[in-house]
XYZ file of C-alpha atoms in Angstrom:
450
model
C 115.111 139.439 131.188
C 114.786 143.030 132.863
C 115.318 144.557 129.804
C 111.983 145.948 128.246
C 112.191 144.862 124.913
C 110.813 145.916 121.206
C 110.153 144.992 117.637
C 107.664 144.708 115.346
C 105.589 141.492 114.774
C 104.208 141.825 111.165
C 105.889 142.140 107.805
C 107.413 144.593 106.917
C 106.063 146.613 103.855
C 102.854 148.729 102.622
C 99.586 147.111 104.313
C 96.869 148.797 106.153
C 97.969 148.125 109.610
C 101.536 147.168 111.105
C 101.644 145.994 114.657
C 104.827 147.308 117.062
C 104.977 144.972 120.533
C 106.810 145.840 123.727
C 107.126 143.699 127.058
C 108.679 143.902 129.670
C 108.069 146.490 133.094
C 109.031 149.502 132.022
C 106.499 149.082 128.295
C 103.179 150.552 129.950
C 105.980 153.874 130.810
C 107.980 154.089 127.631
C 104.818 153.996 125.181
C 102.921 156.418 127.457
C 106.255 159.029 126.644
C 105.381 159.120 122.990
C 101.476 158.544 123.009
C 98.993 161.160 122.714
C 95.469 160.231 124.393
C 94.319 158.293 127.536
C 97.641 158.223 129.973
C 98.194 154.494 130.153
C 99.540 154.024 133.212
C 95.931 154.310 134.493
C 93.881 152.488 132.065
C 92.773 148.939 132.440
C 94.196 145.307 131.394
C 93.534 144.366 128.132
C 91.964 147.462 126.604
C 92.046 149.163 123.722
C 92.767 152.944 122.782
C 92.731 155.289 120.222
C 94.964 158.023 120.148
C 98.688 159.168 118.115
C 102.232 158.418 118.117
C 104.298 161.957 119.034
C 107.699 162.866 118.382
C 107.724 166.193 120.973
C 105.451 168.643 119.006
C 105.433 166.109 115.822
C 102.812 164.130 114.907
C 103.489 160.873 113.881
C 100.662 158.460 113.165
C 97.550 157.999 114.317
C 97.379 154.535 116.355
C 95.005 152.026 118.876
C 97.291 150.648 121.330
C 96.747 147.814 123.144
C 97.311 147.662 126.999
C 97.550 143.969 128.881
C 99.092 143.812 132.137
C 100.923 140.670 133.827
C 101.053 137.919 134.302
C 98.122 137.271 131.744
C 99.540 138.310 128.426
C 102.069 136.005 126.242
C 105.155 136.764 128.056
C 103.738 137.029 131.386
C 105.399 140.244 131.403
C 103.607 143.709 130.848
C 103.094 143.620 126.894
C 101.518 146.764 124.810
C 101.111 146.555 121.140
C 100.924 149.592 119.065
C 98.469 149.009 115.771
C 99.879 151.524 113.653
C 99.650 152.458 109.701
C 101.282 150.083 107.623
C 104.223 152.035 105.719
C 107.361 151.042 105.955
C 108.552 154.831 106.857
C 105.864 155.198 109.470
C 106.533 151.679 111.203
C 109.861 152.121 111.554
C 109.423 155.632 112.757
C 107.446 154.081 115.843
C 110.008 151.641 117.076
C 112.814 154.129 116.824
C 110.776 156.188 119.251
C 110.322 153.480 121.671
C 113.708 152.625 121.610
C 115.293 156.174 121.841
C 112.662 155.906 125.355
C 114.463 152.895 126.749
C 112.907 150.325 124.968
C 116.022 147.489 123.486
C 115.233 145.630 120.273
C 114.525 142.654 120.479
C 116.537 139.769 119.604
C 114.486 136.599 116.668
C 112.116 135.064 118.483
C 112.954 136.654 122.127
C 109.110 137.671 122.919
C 109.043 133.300 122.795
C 111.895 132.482 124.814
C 110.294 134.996 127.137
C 107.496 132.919 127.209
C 109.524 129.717 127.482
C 111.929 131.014 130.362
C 108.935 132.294 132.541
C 107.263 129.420 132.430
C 104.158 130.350 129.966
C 104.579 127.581 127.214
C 107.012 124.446 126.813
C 109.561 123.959 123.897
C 107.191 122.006 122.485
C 104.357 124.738 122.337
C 107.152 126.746 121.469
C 107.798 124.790 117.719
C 104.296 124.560 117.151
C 103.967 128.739 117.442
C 107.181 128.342 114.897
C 106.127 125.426 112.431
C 102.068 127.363 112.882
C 103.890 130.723 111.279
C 105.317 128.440 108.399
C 102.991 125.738 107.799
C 101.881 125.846 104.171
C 99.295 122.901 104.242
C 95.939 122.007 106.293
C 97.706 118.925 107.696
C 100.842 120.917 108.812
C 98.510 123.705 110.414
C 96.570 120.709 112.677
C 99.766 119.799 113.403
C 100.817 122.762 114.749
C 97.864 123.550 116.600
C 97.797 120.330 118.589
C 101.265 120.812 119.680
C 100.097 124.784 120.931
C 96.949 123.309 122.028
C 99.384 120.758 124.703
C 97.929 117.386 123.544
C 101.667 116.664 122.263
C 103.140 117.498 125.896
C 100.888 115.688 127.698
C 101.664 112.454 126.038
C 105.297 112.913 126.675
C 104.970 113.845 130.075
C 102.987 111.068 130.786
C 106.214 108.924 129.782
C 107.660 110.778 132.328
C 105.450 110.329 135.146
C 105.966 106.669 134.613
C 109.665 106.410 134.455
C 109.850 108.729 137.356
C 107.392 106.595 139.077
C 109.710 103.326 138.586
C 112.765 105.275 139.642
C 110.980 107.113 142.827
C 110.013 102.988 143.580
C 113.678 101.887 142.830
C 114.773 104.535 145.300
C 112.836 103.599 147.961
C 114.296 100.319 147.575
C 117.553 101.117 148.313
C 117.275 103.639 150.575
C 114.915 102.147 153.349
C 114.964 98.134 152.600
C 113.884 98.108 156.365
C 110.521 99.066 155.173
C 108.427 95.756 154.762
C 105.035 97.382 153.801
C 106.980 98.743 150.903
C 106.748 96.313 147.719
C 110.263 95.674 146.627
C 110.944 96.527 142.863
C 113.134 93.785 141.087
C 114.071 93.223 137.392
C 111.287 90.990 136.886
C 109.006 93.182 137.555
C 110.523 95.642 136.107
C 110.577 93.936 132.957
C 107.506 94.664 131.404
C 106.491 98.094 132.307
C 109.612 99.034 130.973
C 108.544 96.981 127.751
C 105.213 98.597 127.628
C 107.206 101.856 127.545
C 109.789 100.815 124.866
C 106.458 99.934 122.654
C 104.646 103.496 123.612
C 108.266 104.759 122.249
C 108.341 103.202 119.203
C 104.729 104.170 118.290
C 105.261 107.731 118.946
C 109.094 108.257 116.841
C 106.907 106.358 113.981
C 104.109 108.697 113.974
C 106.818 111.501 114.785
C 108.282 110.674 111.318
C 105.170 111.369 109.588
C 104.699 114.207 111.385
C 107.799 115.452 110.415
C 106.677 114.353 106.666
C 103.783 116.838 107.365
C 105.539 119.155 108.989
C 108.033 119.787 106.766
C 107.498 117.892 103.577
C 109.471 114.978 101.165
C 112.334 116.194 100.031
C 112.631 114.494 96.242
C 115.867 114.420 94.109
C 115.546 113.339 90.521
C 118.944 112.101 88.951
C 120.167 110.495 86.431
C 122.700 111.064 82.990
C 122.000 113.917 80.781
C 119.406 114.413 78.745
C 116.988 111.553 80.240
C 114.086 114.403 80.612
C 114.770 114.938 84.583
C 113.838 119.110 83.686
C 110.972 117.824 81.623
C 109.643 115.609 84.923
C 110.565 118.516 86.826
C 108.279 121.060 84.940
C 105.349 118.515 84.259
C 104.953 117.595 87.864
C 105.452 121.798 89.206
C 102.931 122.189 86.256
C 105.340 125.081 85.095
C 108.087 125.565 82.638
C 110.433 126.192 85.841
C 113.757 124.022 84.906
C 115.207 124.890 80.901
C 114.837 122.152 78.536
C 117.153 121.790 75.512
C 117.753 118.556 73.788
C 121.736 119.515 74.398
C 123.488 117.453 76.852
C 124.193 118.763 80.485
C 122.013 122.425 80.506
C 121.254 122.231 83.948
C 124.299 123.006 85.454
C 123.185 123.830 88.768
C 120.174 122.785 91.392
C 116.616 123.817 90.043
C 113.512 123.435 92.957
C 110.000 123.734 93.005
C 107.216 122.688 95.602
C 103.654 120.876 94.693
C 101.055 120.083 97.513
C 100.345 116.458 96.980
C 97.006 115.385 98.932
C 98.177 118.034 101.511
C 101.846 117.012 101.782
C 104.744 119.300 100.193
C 106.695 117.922 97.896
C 110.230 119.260 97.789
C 111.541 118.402 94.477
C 114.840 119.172 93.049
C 116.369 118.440 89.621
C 120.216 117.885 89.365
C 122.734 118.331 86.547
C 122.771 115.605 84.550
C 125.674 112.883 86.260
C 128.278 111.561 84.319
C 132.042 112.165 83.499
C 133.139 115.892 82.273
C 135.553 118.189 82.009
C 133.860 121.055 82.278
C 134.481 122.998 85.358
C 131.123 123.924 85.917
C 129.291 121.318 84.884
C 131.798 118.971 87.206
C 130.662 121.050 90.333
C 126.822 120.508 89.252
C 127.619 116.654 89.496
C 129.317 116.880 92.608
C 125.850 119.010 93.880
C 123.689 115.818 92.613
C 125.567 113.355 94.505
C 125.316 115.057 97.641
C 121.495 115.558 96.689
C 121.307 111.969 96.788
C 122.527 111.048 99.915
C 120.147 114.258 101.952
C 117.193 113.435 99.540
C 114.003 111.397 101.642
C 113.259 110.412 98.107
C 115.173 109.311 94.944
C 113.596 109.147 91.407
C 116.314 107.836 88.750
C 115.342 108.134 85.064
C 116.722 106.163 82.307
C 115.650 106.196 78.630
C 113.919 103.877 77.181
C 115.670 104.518 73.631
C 118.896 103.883 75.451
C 121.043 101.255 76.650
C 122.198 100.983 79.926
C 125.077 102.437 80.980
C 127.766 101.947 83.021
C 127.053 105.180 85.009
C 123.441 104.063 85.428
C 124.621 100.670 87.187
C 126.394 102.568 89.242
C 123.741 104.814 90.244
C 121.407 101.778 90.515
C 123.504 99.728 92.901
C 124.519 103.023 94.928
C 120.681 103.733 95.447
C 119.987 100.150 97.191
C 119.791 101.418 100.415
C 117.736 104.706 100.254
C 113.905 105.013 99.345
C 113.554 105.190 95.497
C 111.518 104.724 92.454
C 113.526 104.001 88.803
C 111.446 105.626 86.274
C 111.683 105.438 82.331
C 110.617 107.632 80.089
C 110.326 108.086 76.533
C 108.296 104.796 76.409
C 106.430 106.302 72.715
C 110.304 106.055 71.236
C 111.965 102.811 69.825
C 113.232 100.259 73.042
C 116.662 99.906 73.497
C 116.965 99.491 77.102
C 118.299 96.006 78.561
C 115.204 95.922 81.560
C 116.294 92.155 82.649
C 118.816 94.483 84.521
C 116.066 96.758 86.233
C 114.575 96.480 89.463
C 110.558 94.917 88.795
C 108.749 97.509 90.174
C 109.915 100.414 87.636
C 107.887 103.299 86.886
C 107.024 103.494 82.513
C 106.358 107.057 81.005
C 106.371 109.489 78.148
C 106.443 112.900 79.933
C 106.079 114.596 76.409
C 103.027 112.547 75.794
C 101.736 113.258 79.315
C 101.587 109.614 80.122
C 102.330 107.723 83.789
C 102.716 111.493 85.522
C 99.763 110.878 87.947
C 100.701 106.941 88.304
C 104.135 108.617 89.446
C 102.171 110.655 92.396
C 100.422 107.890 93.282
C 103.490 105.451 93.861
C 104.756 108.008 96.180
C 101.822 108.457 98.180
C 102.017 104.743 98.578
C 105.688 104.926 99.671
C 105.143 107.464 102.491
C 101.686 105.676 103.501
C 100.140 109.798 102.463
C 96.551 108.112 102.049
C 96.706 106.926 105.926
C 97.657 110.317 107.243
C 94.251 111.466 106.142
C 92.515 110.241 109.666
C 95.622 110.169 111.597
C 95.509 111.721 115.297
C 98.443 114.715 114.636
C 99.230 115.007 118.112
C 103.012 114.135 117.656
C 106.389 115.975 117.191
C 107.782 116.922 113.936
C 111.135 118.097 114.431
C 114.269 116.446 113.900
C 115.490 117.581 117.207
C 112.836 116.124 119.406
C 112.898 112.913 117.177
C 116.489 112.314 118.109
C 115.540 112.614 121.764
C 112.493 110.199 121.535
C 114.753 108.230 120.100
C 118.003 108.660 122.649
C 115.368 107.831 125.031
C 114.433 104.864 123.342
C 117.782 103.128 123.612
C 118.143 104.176 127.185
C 115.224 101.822 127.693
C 116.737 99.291 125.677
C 119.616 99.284 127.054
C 117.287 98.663 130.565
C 115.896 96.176 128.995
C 119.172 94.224 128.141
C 120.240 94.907 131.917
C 117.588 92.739 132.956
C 118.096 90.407 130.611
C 121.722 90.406 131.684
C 121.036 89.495 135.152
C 122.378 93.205 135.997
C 122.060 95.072 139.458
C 118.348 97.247 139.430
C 120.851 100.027 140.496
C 122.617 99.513 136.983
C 118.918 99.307 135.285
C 117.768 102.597 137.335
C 120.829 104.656 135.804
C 119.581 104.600 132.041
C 116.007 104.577 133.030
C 116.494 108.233 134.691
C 118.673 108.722 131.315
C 115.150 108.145 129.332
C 113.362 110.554 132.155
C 116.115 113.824 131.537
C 115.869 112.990 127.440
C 112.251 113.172 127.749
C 112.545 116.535 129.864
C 114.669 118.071 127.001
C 112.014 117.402 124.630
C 109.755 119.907 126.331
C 112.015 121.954 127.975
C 111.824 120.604 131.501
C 115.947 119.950 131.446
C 117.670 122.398 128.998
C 121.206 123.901 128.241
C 121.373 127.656 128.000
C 122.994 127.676 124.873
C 120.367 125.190 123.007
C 117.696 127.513 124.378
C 119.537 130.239 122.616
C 119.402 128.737 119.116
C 115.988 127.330 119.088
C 115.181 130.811 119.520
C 117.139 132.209 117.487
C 115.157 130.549 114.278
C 112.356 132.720 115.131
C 111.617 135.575 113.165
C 112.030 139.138 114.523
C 108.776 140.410 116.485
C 107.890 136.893 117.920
């Protein structure tokens, strides 16, 4: 954290303007070694000035840097960003300069942790600079924005203040029962604020999940035997020939993917090689990567032929799909039927994707799946990563378990222990409790420059 540190912020490549950061309080020194104009060490916080990049007697590029002074800049540290031509050649020119003037390069995402660490922004605000950079729809971009704006940290540390509160009560309790103006906190009255709290809990991991639907999209797997048209459904929902399509049995050997935006929710979709029995070495590891497709997928579309009887392969999918979200979709409806459907599930999905027929009834049943319709008014102000869903939901079963301590007839001092549990789960969620090394990755997922 003494280290003054360097790297540049945009991408890499011919544009008009690339931007070069430094923080830290020695940046305001090392740029003023290889810059040309005002002297920087005297100018004002957050200005702007115009001027060039030097090498000794070489002229390098002709620049604005920007000068902002701690503790008001992003890191809190002394930050200066160099606005520079937009080669490749001439950016990378600049930051080997700083860094041969005792500048370090900085590590994927380090300006953030910076932040983080001295105390600027939370974890939370943290992802939502992160999942901002990435978003690829409206909805995701809201998103992101409320957690930067701290709506998303307020209503978890609320959740704090109250579980602290009941704890900072309990503790009173037992540590001065001599106190009579004190009210004394038992189970039954514990009982249904911690209720209240296991209901704010479970409204917040649901809305999480869509967030994380937004966030990060539906991850869709279509499987089924060879040759039942999963490329064709493939290329007619991407709108592209994207996936090869051959009437011969088992061409996709491998994993094909392609996105769509679906009412401002990605759609992740992935075909798979055809899955049935083979002894083809290749085509047997393409199976092997469609079964493990269908137990990561959010979403599983099998297809079956309606010119074809069932199989014993397709029972076998069928029954093995019981427990995950799916549709069962048939196509070739415009050929002769030969399929048994007194087998099939009652809610299947009929279509003739050369004949262009049931592809937007398809969209529509899974915008009725994930509820995509209701997310249209929806207050985003909720998390959206996995690893801050797990923790809601760690501290959910604390206060269950509190809950069932009551219940139980169980000492308060018993009841107080996974209460505080709830409190330190909810503290890693914005980065009010961490562990050094967790810090480390989050960061680490940044890319260089932020």
């Amino acid at each position: 954290m003494n280290e003054t540190i360097a790297a540049i912020s945009t991408a890499l490549g011919v544009g008009a303007i690339s931007i070069i950061r430094i923080s830290g309080t020695d940046s305001i020194n090392i740029v003023n070694k290889i810059f040309k104009g005002k002297d920087l060490t005297t100018v004002d916080t957050h200005t702007i000035h115009y001027g060039h990049i030097v090498n000794k007697d070489e002229l390098i590029d002709e620049v604005l840097v920007s000068v902002m002074k701690a503790p008001k800049t992003f890191t809190t540290e002394d930050i200066v960003e160099i606005n520079s031509h937009g080669g490749i050649s001439t950016t990378n020119k600049v930051l080997e300069l700083l860094l041969l003037n005792g500048a370090r390069l900085a590590e994927p995402g380090e300006f953030t942790k910076r932040a983080f660490l001295n105390g600027r922004i939370d974890l939370i605000e943290a992802d939502g600079i992160m999942n901002l950079i990435s978003s690829k729809t409206e909805k995701a971009r809201i998103l992101s924005m409320n957690q930067l704006s701290g709506k998303v940290t307020n209503n978890i540390r609320k959740l704090r203040d109250k579980l602290i509160g009941i704890v900072s009560n309990i503790e009173v309790n037992i540590d001065y029962p001599e106190y009579e103006d004190i009210e004394e906190v038992t189970n039954e009255k514990l009982y249904p604020k911690l209720v209240e709290i296991e209901k704010e809990l479970e409204h917040i991991i649901s809305k999480s999940e869509e967030g994380k639907i937004i966030n990060q999209g539906i991850n869709v797997g279509i499987i089924g035997r060879p040759n039942v048209g999963k490329s064709s459904l493939l290329n007619a929902l991407l709108e592209e020939e994207k996936a090869i399509v051959t009437d011969i049995e088992g061409t996709t050997r491998d994993i094909v993917e392609g996105t769509i935006n679906l009412d401002g929710i990605i759609l992740n979709i992935i075909d798979t090689a055809g899955i049935r029995e083979t002894d083809n070495i290749v085509e047997k590891i393409g199976v092997e990567k469609s079964k493990n497709i269908m137990d990561n997928c959010d979403l599983i579309i099998l297809m079956l032929n309606h010119n074809e009887a069932l199989t014993s392969e397709d029972l076998e999918l069928l029954n093995h799909l019981k427990e995950k979200k799916h549709l069962v979709v048939i196509n070739k409806i415009d050929l002769e039927e030969h399929l048994d459907y007194s087998k099939l599930p009652s809610d299947i999905l009929k279509l003739s994707i050369k004949n262009d027929i049931g592809i937007e009834q398809l969209k529509d049943r899974i915008k009725k799946l994930f509820n995509l319709e209701e997310l249209e008014t929806e207050d985003l102000t909720y998390l959206s990563d996995a690893r801050s869903i797990s923790l809601l939901k760690t501290s959910l079963n604390d206060i269950k378990e509190s809950i069932s301590s009551i219940k139980n007839q169980e000492p308060i001092e018993m009841v107080e222990i996974n209460i505080k549990n709830a409190w330190e789960s909810l503290g890693e969620i914005i980065g009010e409790t961490y562990k050094e090394e967790l810090i480390d990755e989050l960061f680490s997922r940044f890319c260089l420059g932020k």
